[in-house]
Each structure stands twice: as C-alpha cells, then as structure tokens.
JSON list of C-alpha atoms in Angstrom, two decimals:
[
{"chain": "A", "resi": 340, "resn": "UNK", "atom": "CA", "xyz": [0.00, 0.00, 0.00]},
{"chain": "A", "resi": 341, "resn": "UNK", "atom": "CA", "xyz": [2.64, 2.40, 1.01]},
{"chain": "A", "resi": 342, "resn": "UNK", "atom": "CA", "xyz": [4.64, 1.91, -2.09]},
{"chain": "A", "resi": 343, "resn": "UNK", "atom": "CA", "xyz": [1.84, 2.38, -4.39]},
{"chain": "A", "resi": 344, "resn": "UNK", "atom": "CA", "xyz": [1.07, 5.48, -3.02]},
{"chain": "A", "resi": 345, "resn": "UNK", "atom": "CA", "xyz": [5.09, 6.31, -2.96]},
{"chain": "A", "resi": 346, "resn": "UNK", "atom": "CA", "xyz": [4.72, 5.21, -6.93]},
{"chain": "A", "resi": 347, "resn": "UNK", "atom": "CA", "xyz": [2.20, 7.85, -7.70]},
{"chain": "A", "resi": 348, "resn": "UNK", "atom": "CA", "xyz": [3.21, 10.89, -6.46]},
{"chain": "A", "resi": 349, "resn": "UNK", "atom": "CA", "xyz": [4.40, 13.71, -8.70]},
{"chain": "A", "resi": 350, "resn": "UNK", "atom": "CA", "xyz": [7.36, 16.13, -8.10]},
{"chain": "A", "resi": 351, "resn": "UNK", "atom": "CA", "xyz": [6.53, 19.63, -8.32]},
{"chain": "A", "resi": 352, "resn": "UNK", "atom": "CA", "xyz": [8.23, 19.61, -12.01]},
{"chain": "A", "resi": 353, "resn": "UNK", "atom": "CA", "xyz": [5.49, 17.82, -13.24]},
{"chain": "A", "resi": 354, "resn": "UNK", "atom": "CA", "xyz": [7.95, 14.08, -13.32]},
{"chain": "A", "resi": 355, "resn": "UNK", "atom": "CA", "xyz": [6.38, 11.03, -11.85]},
{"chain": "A", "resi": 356, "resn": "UNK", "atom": "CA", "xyz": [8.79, 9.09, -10.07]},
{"chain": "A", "resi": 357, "resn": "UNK", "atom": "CA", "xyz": [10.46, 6.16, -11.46]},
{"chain": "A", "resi": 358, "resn": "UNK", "atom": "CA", "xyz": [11.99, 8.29, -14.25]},
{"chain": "A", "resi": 359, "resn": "UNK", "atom": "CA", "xyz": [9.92, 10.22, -16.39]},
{"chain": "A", "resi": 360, "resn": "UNK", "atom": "CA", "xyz": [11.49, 11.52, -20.25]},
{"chain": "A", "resi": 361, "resn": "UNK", "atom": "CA", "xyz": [10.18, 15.45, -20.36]},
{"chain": "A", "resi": 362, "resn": "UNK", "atom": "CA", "xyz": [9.34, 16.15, -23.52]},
{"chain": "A", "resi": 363, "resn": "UNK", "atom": "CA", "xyz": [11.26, 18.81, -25.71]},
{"chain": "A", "resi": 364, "resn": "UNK", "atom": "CA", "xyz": [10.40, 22.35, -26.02]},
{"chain": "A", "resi": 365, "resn": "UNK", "atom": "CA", "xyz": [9.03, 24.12, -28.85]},
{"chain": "A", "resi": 366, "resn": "UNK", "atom": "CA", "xyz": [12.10, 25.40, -30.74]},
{"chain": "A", "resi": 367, "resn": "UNK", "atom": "CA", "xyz": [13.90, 21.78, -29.95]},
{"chain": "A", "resi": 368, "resn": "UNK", "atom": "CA", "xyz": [11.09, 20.09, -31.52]},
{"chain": "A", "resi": 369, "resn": "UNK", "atom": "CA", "xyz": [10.95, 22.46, -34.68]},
{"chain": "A", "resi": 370, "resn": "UNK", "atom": "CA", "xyz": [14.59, 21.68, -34.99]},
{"chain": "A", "resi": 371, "resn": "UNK", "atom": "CA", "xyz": [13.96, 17.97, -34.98]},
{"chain": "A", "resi": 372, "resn": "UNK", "atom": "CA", "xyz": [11.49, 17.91, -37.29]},
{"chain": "A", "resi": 373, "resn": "UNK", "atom": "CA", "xyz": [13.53, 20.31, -39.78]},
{"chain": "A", "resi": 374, "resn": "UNK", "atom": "CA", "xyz": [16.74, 17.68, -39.34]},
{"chain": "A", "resi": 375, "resn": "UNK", "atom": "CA", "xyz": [14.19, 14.63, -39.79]},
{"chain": "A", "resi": 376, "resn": "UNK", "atom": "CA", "xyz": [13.35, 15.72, -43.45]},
{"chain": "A", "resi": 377, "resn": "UNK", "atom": "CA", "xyz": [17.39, 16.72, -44.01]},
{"chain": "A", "resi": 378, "resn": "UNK", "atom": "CA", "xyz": [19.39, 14.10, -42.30]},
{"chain": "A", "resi": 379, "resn": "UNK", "atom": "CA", "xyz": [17.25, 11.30, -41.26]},
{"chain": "A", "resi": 380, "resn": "UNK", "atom": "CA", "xyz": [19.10, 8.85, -38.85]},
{"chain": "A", "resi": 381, "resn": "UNK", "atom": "CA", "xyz": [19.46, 4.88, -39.75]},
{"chain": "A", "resi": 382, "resn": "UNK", "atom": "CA", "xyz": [16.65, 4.15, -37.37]},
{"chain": "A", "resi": 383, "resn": "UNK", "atom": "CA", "xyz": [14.03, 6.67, -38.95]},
{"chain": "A", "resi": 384, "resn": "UNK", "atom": "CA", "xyz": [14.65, 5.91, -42.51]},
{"chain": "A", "resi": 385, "resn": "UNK", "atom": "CA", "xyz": [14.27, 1.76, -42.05]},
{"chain": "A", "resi": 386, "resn": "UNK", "atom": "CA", "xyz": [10.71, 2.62, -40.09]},
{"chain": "A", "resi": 387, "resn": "UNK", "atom": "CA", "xyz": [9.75, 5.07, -43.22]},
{"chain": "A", "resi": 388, "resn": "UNK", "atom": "CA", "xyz": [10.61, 2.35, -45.98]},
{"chain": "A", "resi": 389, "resn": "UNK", "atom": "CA", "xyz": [9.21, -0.71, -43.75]},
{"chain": "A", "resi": 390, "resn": "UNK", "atom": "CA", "xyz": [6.06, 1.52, -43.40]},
{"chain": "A", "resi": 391, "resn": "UNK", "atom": "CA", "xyz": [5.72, 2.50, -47.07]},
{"chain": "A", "resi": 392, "resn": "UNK", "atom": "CA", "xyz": [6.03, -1.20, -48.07]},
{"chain": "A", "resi": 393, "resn": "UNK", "atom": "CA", "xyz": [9.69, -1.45, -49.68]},
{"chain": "A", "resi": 394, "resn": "UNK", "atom": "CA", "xyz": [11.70, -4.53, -49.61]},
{"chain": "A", "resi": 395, "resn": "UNK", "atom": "CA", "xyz": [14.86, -2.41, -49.65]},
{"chain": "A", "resi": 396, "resn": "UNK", "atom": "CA", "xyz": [16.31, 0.97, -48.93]},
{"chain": "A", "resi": 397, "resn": "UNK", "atom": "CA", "xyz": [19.37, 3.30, -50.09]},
{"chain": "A", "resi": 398, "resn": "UNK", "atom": "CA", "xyz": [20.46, 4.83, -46.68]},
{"chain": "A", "resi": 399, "resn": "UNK", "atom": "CA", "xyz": [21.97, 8.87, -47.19]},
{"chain": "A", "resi": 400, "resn": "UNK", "atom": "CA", "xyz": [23.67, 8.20, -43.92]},
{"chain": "A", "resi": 401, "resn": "UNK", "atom": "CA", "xyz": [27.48, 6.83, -44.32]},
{"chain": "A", "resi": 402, "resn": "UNK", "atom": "CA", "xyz": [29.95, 9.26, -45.52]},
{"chain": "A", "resi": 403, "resn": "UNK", "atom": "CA", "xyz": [31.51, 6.84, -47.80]},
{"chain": "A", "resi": 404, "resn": "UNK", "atom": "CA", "xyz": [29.18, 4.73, -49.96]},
{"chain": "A", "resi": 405, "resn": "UNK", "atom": "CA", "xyz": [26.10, 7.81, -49.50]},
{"chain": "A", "resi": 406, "resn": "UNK", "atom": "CA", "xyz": [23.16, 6.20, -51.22]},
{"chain": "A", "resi": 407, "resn": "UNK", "atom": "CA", "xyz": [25.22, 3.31, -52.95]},
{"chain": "A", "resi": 408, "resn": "UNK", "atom": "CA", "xyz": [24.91, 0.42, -50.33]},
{"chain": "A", "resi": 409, "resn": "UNK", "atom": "CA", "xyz": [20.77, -1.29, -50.28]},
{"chain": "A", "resi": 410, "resn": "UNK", "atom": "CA", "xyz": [19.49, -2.17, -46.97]},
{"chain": "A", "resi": 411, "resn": "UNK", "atom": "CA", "xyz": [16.79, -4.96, -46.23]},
{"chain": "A", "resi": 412, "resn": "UNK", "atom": "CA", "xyz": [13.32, -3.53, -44.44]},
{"chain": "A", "resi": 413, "resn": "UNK", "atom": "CA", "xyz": [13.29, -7.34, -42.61]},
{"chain": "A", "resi": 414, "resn": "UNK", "atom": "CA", "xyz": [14.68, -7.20, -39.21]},
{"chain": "A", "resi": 415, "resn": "UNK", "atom": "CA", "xyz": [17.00, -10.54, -38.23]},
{"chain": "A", "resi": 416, "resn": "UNK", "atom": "CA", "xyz": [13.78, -12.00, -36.17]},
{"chain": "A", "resi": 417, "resn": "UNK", "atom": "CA", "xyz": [11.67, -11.70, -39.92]},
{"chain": "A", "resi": 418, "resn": "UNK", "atom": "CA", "xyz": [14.40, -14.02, -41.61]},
{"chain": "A", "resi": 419, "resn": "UNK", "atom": "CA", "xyz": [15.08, -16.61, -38.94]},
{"chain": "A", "resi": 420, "resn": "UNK", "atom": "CA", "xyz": [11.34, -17.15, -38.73]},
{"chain": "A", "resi": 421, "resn": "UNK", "atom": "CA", "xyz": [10.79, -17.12, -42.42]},
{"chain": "A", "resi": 422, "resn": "UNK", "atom": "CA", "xyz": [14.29, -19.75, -42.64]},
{"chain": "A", "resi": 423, "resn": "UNK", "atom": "CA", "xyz": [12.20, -21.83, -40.50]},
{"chain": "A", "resi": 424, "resn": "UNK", "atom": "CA", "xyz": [8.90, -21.65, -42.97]},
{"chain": "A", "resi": 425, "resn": "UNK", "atom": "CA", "xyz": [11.15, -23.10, -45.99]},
{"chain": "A", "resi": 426, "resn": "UNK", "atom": "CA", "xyz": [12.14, -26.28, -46.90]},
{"chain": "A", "resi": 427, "resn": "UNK", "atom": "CA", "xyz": [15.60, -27.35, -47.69]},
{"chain": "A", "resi": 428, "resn": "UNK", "atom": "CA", "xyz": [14.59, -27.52, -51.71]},
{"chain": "A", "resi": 429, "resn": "UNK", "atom": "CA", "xyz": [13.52, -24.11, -51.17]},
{"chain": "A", "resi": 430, "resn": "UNK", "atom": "CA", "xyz": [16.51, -22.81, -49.57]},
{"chain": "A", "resi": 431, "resn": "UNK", "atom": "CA", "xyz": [18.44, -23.93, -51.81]},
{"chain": "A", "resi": 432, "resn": "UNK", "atom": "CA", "xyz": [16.35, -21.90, -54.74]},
{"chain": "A", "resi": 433, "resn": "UNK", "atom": "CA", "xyz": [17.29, -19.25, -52.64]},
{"chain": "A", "resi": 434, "resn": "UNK", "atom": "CA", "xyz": [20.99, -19.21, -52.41]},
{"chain": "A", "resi": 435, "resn": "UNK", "atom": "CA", "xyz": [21.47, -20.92, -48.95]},
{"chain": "A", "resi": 436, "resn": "UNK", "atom": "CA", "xyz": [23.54, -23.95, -49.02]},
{"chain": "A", "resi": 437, "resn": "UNK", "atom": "CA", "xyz": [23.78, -24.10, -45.52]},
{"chain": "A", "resi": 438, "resn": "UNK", "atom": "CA", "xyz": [21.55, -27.05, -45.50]},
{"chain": "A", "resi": 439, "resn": "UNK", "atom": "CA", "xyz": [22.53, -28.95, -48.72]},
{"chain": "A", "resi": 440, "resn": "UNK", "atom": "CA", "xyz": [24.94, -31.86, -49.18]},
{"chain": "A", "resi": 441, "resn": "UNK", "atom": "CA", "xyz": [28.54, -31.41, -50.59]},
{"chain": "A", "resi": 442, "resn": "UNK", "atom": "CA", "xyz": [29.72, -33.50, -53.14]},
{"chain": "A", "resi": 443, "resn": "UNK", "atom": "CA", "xyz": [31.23, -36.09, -51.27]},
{"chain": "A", "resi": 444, "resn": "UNK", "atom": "CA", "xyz": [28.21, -35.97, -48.73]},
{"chain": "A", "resi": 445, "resn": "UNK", "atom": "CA", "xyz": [26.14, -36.81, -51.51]},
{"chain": "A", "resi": 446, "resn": "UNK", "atom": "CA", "xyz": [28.07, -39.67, -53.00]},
{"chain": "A", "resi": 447, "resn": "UNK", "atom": "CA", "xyz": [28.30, -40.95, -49.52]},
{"chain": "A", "resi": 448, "resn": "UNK", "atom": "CA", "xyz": [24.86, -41.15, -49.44]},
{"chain": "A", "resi": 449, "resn": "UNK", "atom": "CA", "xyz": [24.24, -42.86, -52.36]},
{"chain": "A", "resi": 450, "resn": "UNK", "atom": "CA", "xyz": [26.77, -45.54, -51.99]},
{"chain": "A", "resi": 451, "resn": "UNK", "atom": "CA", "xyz": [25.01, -46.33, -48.30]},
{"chain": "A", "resi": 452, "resn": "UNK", "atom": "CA", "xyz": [21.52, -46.64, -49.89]},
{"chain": "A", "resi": 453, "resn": "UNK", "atom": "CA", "xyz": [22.89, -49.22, -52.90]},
{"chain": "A", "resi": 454, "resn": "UNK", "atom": "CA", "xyz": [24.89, -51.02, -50.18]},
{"chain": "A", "resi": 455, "resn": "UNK", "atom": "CA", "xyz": [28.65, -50.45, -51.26]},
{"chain": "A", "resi": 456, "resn": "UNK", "atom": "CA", "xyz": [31.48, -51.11, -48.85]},
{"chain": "A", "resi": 457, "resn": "UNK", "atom": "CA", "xyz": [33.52, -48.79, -50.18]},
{"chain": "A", "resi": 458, "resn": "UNK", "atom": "CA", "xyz": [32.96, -45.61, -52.87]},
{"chain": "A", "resi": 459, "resn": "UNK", "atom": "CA", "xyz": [35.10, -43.37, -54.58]},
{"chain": "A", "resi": 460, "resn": "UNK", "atom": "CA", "xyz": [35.25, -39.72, -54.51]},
{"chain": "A", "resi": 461, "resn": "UNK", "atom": "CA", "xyz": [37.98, -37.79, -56.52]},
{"chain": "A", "resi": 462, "resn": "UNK", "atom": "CA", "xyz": [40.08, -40.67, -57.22]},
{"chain": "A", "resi": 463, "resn": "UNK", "atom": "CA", "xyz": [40.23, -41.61, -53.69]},
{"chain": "A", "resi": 464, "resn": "UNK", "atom": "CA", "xyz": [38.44, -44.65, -51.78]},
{"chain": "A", "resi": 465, "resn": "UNK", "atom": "CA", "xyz": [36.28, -44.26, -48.67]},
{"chain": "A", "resi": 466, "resn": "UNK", "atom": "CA", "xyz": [34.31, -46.40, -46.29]},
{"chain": "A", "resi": 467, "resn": "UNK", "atom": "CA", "xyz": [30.50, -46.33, -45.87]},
{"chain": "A", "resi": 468, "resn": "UNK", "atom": "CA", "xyz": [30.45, -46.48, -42.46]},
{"chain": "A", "resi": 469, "resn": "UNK", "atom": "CA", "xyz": [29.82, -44.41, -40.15]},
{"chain": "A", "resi": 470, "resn": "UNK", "atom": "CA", "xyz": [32.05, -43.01, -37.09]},
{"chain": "A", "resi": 471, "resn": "UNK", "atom": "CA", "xyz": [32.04, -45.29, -34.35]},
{"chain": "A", "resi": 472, "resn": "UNK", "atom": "CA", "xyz": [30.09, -48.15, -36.64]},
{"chain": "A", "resi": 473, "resn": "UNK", "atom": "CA", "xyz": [32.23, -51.48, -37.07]},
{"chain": "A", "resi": 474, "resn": "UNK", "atom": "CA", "xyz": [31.90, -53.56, -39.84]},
{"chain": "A", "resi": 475, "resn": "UNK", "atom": "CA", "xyz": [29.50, -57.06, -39.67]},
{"chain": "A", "resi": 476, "resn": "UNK", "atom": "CA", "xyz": [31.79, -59.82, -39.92]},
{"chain": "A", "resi": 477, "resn": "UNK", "atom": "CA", "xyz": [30.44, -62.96, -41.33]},
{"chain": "A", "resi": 478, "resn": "UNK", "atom": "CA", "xyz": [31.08, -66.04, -39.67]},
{"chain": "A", "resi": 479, "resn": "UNK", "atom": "CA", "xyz": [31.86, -69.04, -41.78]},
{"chain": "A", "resi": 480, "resn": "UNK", "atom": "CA", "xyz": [28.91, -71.79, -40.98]},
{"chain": "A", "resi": 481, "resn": "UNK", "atom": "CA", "xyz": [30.76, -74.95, -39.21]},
{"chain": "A", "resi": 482, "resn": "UNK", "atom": "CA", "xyz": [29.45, -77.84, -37.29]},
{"chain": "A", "resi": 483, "resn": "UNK", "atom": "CA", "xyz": [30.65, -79.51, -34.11]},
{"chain": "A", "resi": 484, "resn": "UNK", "atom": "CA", "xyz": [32.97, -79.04, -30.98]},
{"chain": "A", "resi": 485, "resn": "UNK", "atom": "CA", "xyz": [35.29, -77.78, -33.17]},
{"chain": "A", "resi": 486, "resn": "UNK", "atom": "CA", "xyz": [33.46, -74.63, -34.68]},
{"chain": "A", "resi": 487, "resn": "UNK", "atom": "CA", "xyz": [32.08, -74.10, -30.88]},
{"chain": "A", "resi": 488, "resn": "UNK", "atom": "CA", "xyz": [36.17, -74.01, -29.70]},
{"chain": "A", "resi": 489, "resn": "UNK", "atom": "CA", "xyz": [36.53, -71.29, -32.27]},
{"chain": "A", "resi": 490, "resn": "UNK", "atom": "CA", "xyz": [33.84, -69.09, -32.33]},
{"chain": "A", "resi": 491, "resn": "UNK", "atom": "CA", "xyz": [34.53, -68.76, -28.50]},
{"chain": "A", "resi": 492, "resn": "UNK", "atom": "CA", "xyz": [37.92, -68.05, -29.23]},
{"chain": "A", "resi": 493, "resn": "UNK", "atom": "CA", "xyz": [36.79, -65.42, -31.17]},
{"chain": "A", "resi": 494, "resn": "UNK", "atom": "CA", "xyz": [34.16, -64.00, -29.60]},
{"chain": "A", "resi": 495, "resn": "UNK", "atom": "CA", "xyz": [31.46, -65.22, -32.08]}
]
C-alpha cells in the first residue's frame, strides 16, 4: 500500500517518479522535425521504408558509400522465422547452401543406400560407415565341438 502510493506521487516539475522523459520544447522540436526531413538517422529511414512497403532501402547516412549500399526492411527475427517456414529444396532456390549436401556428402549417401562397402570420390576410396560403426563380420557356418572351440575363441 505504502509503495503504491510512494509510486504515484508527482514532483513539483510535473515528473512522476520512477523516471519520467520530459518532452522537448518548442524550438527543440521544430529543430527535430527540420533535421528529420534533411538528415534522417538509420533508425528513422528503415521505419519510413518498412512503413511505405519497400523490400529495400538506399540509406543517405554513411559518408563513404552515401546512397550506394541497399538495406533490407526485414529485421534478423523476420528471416530466422521465415528460414524456419522453408524447406531445404527451397533454400536452396534461394541461395542458402547451408543445409545442402557437398559433393562427397552426396556420393556418400548414395553408396550407403545401394549397399557399397567402399565408394570413390575424386580418385580416392572411402568407407560407408559411419564413425564409431564397425563392420558385420560374417562367420563361416561350421558344425561340431570344433566350430564351438573357435567361435569362443573369437568372440562369435
């Protein structure tokens, strides 16, 4: 209760407390609206051309490249979202390879699917398997104490 009413009062300046912005005066205000239409900041000229509908802007504000470098109206939250919405195919339509296979990758893949050992990849050989896999060793088929003797031995 006490803070609530502690919250509410007003300084004879006219400021709540808790950090009130005053506003600016008259001739401040005329001056910002003069160096709005003249020298727009960054800021203020992305909000006019994401307002107005455009997919890109020319910004007047860098000293070297004035009006040369084109600036995107989405903001990095619009893209990541919209990266989400695609599908690889369509990503890759777009220019992003980020989540498309490399060569190699992709004759990897395809020597996995058909079954190969072994594939070749710029004159050089490489395994199918993966890390960690080992490779299924086939057991000859033999009868008796004997083949029991060695398959133990070996761990069959």
């Amino acid at each position: 209760m006490a803070n609530n009413l502690y919250n509410n009062q007003v300084t004879p300046k006219g400021y709540k407390r808790g950090g009130g912005v005053k506003k600016p005066g008259k001739v401040k205000s005329f001056f910002g609206k003069i160096r709005k239409k003249i020298v727009p900041t960054f800021g203020e000229q992305f909000d006019k051309a994401k307002k107005s509908g455009k997919k890109t802007f020319k910004s007047t504000r860098d000293d070297k490249t004035k009006g040369k470098l084109e600036y995107n109206t989405k903001t990095a939250v619009e893209v990541k979202a919209a990266k989400k919405r695609m599908s690889n195919r369509e990503r890759s339509g777009v220019g992003d390879t980020s989540k498309q296979l490399s060569d190699k990758g992709a004759a990897f893949k395809l020597a996995r699917k058909s079954g190969k050992k072994t594939f070749t990849h710029k004159g050089k050989k490489f395994s199918t398997l993966l890390k960690g896999e080992k490779p299924n060793k086939i057991m000859p088929e033999l009868s008796g104490k004997t083949s029991k003797k060695i398959k133990k031995f070996i761990g069959a």
